[in-house]
Tab-separated table of C-alpha atoms and ligand atoms in Angstrom:
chain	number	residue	atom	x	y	z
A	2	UNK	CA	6.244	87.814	-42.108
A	3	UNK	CA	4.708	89.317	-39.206
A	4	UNK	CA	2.802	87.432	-36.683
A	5	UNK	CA	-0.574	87.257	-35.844
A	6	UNK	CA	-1.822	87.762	-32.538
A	7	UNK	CA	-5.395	87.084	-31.482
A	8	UNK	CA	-6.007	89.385	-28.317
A	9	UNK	CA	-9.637	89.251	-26.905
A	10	UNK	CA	-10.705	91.537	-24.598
A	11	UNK	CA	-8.613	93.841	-26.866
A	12	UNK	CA	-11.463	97.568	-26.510
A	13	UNK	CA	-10.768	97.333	-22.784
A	14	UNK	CA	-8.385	99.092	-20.566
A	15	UNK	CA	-5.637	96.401	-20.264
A	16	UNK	CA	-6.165	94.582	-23.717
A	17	UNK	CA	-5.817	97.979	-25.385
A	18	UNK	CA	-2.718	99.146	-24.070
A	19	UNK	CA	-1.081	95.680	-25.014
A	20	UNK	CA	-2.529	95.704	-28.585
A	21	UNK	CA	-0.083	99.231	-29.068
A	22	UNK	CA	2.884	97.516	-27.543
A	23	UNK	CA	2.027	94.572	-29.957
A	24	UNK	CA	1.907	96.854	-33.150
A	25	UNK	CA	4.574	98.928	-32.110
A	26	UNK	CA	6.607	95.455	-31.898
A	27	UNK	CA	5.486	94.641	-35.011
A	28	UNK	CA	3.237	92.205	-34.643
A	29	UNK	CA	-0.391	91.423	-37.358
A	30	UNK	CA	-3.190	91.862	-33.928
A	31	UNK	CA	-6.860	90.667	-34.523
A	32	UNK	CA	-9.119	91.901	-31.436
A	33	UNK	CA	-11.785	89.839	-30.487
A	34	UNK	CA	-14.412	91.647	-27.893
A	35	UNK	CA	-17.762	91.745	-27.749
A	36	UNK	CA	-18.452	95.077	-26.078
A	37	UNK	CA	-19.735	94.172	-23.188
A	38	UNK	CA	-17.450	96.432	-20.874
A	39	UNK	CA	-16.001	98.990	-23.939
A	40	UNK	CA	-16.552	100.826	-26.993
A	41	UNK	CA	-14.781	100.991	-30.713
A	42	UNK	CA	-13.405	103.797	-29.808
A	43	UNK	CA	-10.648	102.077	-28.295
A	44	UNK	CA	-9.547	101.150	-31.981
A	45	UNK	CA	-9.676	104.914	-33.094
A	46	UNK	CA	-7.276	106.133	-30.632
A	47	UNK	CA	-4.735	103.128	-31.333
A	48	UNK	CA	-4.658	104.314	-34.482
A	49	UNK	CA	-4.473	107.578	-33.762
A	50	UNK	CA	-1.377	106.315	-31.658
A	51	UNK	CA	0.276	103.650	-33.993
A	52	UNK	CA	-0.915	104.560	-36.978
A	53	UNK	CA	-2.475	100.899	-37.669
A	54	UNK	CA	-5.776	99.742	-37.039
A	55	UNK	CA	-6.090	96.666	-35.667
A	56	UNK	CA	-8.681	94.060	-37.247
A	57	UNK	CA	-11.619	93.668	-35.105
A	58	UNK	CA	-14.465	90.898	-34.842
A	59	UNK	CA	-17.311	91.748	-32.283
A	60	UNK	CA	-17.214	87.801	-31.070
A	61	UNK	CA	-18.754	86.805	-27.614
A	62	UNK	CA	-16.582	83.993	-26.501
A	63	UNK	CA	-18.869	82.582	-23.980
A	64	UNK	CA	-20.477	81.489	-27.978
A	65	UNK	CA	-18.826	78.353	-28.237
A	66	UNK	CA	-19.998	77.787	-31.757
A	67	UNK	CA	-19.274	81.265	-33.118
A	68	UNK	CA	-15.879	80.975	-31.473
A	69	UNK	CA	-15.126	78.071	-33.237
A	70	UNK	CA	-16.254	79.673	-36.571
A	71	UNK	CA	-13.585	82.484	-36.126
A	72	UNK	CA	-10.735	80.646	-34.830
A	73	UNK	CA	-11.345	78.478	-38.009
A	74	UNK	CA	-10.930	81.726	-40.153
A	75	UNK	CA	-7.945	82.554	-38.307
A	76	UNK	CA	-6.162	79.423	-37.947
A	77	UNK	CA	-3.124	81.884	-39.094
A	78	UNK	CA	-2.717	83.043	-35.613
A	79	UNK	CA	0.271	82.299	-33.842
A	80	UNK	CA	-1.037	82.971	-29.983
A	81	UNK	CA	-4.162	84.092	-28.263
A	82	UNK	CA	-3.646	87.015	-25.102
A	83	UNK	CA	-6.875	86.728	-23.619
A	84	UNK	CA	-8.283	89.523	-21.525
A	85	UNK	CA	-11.853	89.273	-22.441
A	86	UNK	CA	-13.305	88.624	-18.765
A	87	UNK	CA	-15.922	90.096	-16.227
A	88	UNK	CA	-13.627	91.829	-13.707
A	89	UNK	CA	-16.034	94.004	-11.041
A	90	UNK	CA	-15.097	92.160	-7.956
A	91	UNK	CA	-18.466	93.644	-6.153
A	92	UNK	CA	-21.018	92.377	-8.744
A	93	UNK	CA	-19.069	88.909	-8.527
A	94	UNK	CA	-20.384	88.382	-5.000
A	95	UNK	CA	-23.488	89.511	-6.085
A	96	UNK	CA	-24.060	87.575	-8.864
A	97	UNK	CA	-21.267	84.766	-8.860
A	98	UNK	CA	-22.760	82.999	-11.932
A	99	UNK	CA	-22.619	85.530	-13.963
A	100	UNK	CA	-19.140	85.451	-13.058
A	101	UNK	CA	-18.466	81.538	-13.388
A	102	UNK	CA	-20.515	81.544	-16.573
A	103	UNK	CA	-19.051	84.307	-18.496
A	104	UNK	CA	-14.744	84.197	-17.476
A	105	UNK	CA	-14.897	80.135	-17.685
A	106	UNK	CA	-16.840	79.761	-20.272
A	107	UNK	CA	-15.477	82.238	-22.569
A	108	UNK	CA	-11.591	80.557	-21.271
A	109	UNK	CA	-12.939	76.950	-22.177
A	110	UNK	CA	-14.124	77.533	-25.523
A	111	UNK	CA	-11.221	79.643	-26.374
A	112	UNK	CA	-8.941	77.232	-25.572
A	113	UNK	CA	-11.300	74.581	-27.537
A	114	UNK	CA	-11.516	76.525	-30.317
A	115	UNK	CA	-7.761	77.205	-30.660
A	116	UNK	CA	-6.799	73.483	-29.874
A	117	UNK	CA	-8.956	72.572	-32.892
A	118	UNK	CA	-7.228	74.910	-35.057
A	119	UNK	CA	-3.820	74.484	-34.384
A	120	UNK	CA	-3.218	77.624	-32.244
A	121	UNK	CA	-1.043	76.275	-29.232
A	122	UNK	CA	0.166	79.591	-26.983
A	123	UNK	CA	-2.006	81.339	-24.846
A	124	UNK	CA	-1.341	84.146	-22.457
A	125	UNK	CA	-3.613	84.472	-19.937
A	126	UNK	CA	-4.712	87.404	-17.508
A	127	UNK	CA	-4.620	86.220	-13.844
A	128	UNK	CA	-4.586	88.309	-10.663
A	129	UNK	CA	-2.773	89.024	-7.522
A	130	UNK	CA	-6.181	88.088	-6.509
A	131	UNK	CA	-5.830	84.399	-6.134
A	132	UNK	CA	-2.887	84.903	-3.284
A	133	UNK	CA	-6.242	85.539	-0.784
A	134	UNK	CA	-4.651	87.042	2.398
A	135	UNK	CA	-1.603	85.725	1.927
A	136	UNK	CA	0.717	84.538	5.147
A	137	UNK	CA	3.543	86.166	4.285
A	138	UNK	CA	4.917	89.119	2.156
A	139	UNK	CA	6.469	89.330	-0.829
A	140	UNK	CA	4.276	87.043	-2.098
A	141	UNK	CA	6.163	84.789	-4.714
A	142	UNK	CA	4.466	82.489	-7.273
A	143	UNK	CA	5.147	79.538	-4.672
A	144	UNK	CA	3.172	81.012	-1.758
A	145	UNK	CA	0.077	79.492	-1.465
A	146	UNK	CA	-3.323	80.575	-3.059
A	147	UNK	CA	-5.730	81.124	-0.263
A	148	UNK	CA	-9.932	80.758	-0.624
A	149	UNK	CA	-10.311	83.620	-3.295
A	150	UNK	CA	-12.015	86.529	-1.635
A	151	UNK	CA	-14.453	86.912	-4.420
A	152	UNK	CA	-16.280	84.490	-7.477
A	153	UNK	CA	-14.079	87.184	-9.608
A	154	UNK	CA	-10.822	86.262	-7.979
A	155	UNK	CA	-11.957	82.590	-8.007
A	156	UNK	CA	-12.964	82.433	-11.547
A	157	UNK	CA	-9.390	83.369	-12.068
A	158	UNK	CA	-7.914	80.797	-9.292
A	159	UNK	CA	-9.821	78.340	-11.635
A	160	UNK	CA	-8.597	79.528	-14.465
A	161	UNK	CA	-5.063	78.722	-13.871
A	162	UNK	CA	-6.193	75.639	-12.691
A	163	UNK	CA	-7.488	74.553	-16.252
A	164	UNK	CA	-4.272	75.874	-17.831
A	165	UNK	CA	-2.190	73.815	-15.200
A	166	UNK	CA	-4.328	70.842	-16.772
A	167	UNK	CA	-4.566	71.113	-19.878
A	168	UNK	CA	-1.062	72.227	-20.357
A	169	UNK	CA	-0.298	68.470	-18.755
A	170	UNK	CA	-1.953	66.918	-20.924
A	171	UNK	CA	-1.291	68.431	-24.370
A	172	UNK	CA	2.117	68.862	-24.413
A	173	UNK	CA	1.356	71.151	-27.630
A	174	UNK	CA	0.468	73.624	-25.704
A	175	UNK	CA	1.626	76.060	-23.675
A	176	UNK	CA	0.683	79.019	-21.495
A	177	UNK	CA	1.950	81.985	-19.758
A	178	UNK	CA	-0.288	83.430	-16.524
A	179	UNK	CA	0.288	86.723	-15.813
A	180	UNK	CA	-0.720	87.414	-12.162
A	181	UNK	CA	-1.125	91.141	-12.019
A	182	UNK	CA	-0.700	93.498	-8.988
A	183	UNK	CA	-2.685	96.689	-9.227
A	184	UNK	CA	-2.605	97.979	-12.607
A	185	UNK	CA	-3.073	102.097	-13.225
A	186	UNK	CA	-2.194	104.922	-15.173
A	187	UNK	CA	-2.175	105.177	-18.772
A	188	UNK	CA	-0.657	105.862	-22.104
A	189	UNK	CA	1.831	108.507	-22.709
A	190	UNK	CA	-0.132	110.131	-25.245
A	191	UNK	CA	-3.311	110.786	-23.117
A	192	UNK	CA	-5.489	108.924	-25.482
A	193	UNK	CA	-6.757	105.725	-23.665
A	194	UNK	CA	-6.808	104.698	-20.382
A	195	UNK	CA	-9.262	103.209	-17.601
A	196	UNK	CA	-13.354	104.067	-18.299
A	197	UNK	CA	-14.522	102.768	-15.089
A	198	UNK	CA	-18.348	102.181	-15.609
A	199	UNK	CA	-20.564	104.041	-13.225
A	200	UNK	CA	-19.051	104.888	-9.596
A	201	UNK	CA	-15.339	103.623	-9.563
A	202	UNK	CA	-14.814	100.706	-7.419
A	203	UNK	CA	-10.834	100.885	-7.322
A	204	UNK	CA	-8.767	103.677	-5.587
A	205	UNK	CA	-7.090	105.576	-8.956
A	206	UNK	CA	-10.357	106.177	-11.362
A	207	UNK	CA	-11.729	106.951	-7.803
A	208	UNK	CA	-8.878	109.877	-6.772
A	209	UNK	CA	-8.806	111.498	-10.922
A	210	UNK	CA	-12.676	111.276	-10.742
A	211	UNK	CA	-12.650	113.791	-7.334
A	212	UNK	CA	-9.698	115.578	-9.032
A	213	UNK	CA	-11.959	115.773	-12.020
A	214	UNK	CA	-15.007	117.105	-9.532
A	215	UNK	CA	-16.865	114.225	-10.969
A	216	UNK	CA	-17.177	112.747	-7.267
A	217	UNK	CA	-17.560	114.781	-4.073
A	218	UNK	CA	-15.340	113.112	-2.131
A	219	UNK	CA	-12.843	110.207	-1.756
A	220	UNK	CA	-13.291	107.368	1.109
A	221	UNK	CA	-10.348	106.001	2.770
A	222	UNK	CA	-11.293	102.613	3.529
A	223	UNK	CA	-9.812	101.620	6.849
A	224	UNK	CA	-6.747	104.091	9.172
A	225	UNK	CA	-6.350	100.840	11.467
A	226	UNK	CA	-4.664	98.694	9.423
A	227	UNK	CA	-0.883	97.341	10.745
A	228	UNK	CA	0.995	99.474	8.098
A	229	UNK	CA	2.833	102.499	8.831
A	230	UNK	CA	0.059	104.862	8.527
A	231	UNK	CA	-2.881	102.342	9.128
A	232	UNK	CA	-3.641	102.557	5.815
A	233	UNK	CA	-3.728	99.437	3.368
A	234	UNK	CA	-0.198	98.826	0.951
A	235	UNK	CA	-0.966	97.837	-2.321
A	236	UNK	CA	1.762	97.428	-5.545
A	237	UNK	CA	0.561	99.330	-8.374
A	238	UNK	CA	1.818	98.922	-11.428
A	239	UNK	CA	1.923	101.361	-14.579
A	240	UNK	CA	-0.757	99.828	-17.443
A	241	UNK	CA	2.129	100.499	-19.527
A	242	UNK	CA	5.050	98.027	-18.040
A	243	UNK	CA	2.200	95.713	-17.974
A	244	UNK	CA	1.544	95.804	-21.851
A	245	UNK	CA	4.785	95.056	-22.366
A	246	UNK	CA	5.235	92.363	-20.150
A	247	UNK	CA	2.912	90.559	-22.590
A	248	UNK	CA	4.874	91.360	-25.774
A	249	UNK	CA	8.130	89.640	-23.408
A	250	UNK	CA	5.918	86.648	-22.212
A	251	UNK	CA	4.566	86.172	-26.130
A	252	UNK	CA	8.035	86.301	-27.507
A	253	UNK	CA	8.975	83.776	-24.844
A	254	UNK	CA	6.014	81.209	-26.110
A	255	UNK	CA	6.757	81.808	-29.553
A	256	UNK	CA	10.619	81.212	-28.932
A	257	UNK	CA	9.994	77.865	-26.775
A	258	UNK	CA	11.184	74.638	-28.172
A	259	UNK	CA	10.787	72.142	-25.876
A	260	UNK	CA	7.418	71.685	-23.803
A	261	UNK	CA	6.900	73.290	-20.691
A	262	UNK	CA	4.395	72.948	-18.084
A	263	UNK	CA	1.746	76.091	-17.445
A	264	UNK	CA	4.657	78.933	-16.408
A	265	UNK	CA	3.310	82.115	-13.848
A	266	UNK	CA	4.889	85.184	-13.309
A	267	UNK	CA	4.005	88.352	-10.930
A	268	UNK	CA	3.423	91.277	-12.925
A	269	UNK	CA	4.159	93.719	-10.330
A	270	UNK	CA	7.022	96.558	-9.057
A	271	UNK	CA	7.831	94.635	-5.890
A	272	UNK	CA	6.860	98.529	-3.945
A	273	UNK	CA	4.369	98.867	-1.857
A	274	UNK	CA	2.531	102.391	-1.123
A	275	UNK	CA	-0.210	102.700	1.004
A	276	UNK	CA	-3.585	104.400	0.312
A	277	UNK	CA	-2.583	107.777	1.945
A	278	UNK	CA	1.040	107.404	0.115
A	279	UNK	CA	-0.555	107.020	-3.512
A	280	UNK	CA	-3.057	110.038	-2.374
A	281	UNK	CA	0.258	111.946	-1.439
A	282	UNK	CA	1.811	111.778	-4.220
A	283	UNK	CA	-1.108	112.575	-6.832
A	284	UNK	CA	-1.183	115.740	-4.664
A	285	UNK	CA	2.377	116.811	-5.539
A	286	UNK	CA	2.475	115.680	-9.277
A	287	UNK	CA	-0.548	117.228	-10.133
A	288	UNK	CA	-0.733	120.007	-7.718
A	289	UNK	CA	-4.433	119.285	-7.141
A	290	UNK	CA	-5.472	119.019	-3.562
A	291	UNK	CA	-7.835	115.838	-2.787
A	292	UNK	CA	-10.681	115.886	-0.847
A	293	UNK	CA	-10.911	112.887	1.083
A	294	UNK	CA	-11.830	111.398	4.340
A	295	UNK	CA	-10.394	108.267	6.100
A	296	UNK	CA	-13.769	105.893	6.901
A	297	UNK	CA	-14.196	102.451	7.855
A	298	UNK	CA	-12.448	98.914	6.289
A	299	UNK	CA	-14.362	97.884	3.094
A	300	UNK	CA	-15.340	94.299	3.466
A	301	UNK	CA	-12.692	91.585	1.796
A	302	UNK	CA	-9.522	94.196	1.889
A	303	UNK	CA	-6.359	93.036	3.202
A	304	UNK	CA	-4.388	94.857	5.063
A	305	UNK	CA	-0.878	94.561	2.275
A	306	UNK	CA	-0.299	93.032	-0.934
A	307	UNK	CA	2.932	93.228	-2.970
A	308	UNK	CA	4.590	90.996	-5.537
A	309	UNK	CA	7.851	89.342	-5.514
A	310	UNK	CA	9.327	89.936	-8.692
A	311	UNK	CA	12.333	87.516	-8.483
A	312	UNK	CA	11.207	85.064	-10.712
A	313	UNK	CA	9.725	87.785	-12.970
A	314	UNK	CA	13.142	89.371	-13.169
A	315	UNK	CA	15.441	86.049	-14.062
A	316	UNK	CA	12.883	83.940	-15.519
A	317	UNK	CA	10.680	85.847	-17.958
A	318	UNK	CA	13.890	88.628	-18.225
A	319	UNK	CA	11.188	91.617	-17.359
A	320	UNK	CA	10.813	94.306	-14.759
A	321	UNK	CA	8.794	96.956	-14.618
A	322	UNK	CA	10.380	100.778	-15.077
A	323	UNK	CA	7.379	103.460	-14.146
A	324	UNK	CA	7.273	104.569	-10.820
A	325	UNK	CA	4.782	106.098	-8.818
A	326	UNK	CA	4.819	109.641	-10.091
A	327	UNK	CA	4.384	108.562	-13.596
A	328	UNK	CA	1.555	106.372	-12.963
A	329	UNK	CA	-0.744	109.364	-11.342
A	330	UNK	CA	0.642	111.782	-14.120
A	331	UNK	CA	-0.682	109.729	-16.837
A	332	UNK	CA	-3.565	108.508	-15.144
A	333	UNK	CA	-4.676	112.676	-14.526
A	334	UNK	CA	-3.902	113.437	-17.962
A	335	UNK	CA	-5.745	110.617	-19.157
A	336	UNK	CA	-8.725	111.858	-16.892
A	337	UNK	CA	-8.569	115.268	-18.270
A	338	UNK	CA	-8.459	114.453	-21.983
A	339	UNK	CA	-11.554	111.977	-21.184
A	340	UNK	CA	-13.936	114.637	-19.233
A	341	UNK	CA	-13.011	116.988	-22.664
A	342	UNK	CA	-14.319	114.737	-25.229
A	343	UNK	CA	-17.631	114.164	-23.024
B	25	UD1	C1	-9.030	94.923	-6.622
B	25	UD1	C2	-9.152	93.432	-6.763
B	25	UD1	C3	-8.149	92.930	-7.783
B	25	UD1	C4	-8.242	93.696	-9.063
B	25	UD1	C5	-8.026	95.164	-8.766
B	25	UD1	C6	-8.145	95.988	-10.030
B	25	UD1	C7	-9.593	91.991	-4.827
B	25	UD1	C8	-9.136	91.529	-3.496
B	25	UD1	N1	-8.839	92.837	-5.476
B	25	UD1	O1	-7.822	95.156	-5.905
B	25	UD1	O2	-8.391	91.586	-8.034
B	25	UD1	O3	-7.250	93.251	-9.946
B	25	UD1	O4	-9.030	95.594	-7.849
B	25	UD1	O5	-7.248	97.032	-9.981
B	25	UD1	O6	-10.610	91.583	-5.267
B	25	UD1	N2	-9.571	102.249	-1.653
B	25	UD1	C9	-9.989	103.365	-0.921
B	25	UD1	N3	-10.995	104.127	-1.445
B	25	UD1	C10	-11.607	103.842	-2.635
B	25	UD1	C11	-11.154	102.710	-3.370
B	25	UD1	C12	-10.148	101.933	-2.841
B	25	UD1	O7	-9.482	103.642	0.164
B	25	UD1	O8	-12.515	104.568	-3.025
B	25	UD1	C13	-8.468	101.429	-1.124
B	25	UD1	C14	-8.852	99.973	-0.917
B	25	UD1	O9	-9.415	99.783	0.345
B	25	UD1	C15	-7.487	99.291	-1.107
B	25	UD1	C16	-6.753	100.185	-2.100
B	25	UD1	O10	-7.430	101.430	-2.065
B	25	UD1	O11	-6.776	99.315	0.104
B	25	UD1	C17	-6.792	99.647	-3.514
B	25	UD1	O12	-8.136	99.334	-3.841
B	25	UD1	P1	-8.587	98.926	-5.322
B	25	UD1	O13	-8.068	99.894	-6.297
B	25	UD1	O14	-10.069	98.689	-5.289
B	25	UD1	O15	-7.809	97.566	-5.599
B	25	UD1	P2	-7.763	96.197	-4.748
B	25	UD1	O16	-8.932	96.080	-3.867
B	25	UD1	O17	-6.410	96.080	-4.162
């Protein structure tokens, strides 16, 4: 019998690379998403990819009582992966309740609605994020969380909090966070990837878009930073390896006997590259020459972030295999199939 797998947030960039790992490891996958940040379309090109559509409810989690109504029809479900979330770290600190409201919301009555229905493994998206500016690199799932730089990163600081808690006190349930590094690139076949809404905020959608001749030109945010060449180090990691670190963190849930507390795991390469590196190297895979300008620090950057992957690597048995040139191959393709449907 295969098993069903509720994954919200499923239309989106992240969510929708998962759901083809999930199918393609045979697994029954419901989406839940209501929209907000995506489009159908999503569900086409999986099944363009896999061959399987997967079932779809437009459900707006922050609706506690329609939440509960679907879990109830899908008390089948053997685990929730929950990516449905707000994620534009700008608009956070512009409008932190939207923020607060919609990521804790939808997480509480989520979890609600699957304790009430006998659905007791969640996976839940978290973010390097909630490591602040940490004091010392690697950073490892021990090192402290620092004051969350935005009500984005916070909402996911609190987040894991909630898990920790509840995870205490049910000892039904259990939960996987995922903290992810800086996810890009996207699916071999050139048929999803990242829709950044409006003017890209984050460096890739930013460098394909200028590729693309979409935008003019690319800012370098900061050539003072202590890093080789001043410019900030950040680990990205292929959208890809991330999707399937879900289908090994699910299996692990599923598998689990005894009870075990909230468990966290760094999804990232353990590599850092700074800004100028990643710009380098989209240069020579894709033979397109960038134009871009080194400017001032954005406000809130750090200077490096990468993961640790130790505990990734013995614990949770994963690591990730794309490197660097794979990640802006796909992510260009991706780019250029996009701007030829438009
Ligand atoms: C941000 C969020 C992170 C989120 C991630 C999504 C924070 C602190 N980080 O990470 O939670 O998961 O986005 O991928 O809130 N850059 C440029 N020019 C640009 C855009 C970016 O130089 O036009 C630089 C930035 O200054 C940074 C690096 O590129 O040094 C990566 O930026 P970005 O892709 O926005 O990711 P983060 O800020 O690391």
């Amino acid at each position: 019998m295969r098993k069903k797998i509720i994954v919200t947030g499923g239309c989106g960039y992240i969510g929708s690379h998962t759901v083809i790992e999930l199918i393609e490891n045979g697994y029954d996958v419901l989406v839940f998403d209501n929209l907000s940040n995506s489009t159908e379309v999503s569900l086409d090109r999986i099944e363009q990819i896999t061959g399987t559509r997967p079932a779809f409810v437009q459900l707006d989690l922050s609706d506690a009582k329609e939440t509960n109504i679907l879990f109830k029809l899908h008390q089948d479900a053997h685990a929730v992966i929950h990516f449905a979330a707000h994620k534009a770290v700008g608009e956070s600190v512009l409008d932190p309740l939207k923020y607060y409201q919609n990521n804790l919301y939808a997480l509480i009555n989520t979890l609600s609605a699957q304790r009430e229905n006998g659905i007791n493994k969640f996976i839940f998206s978290s973010s390097a994020t909630v490591y602040g500016d940490p004091d010392h690199l690697p950073v490892t799932e021990e090192s402290e969380l620092k004051r969350a730089s935005s009500p984005y990163g916070n909402s996911k600081k609190i987040g894991e909090e909630i898990l920790e808690d509840l995870t205490k006190s049910d000892l039904n349930f259990s939960a996987i966070s995922l903290r992810y590094f800086n996810p890009i690139g996207a699916h071999a076949s050139g048929f999803i990837g990242e829709i950044p809404s409006g003017i890209p905020n984050n460096l890739m959608p930013y460098i394909t878009q200028t590729a693309a001749g979409v935008r003019e030109q690319l800012l370098v945010y900061g050539n003072d930073y202590p890093t080789p060449d001043g410019t900030a180090i950040r680990d990205y990691i292929h959208v890809v390896d991330l999707a399937q670190a879900h289908v090994v963190a699910l299996k692990r849930l599923l598998e689990q006997k005894q009870e075990s507390p909230l468990e966290v795991f760094n999804l990232g390469t353990a590599k850092g590259y700074s800004v100028l590196e990643v710009i380098h190297s989209f240069e020579s895979v894709t033979q397109v020459q960038l134009n871009y300008k080194l400017t001032d620090r954005r406000a809130g950057d750090i200077a490096s972030l990468y993961a640790a992957t130790e505990r990734t690597e013995k614990q949770l048995g994963w690591k990730a295999q794309k490197g660097i040139d794979e990640m802006m191959r796909s992510s260009w393709e991706w780019e250029q199939y996009y701007r030829s449907q438009q």
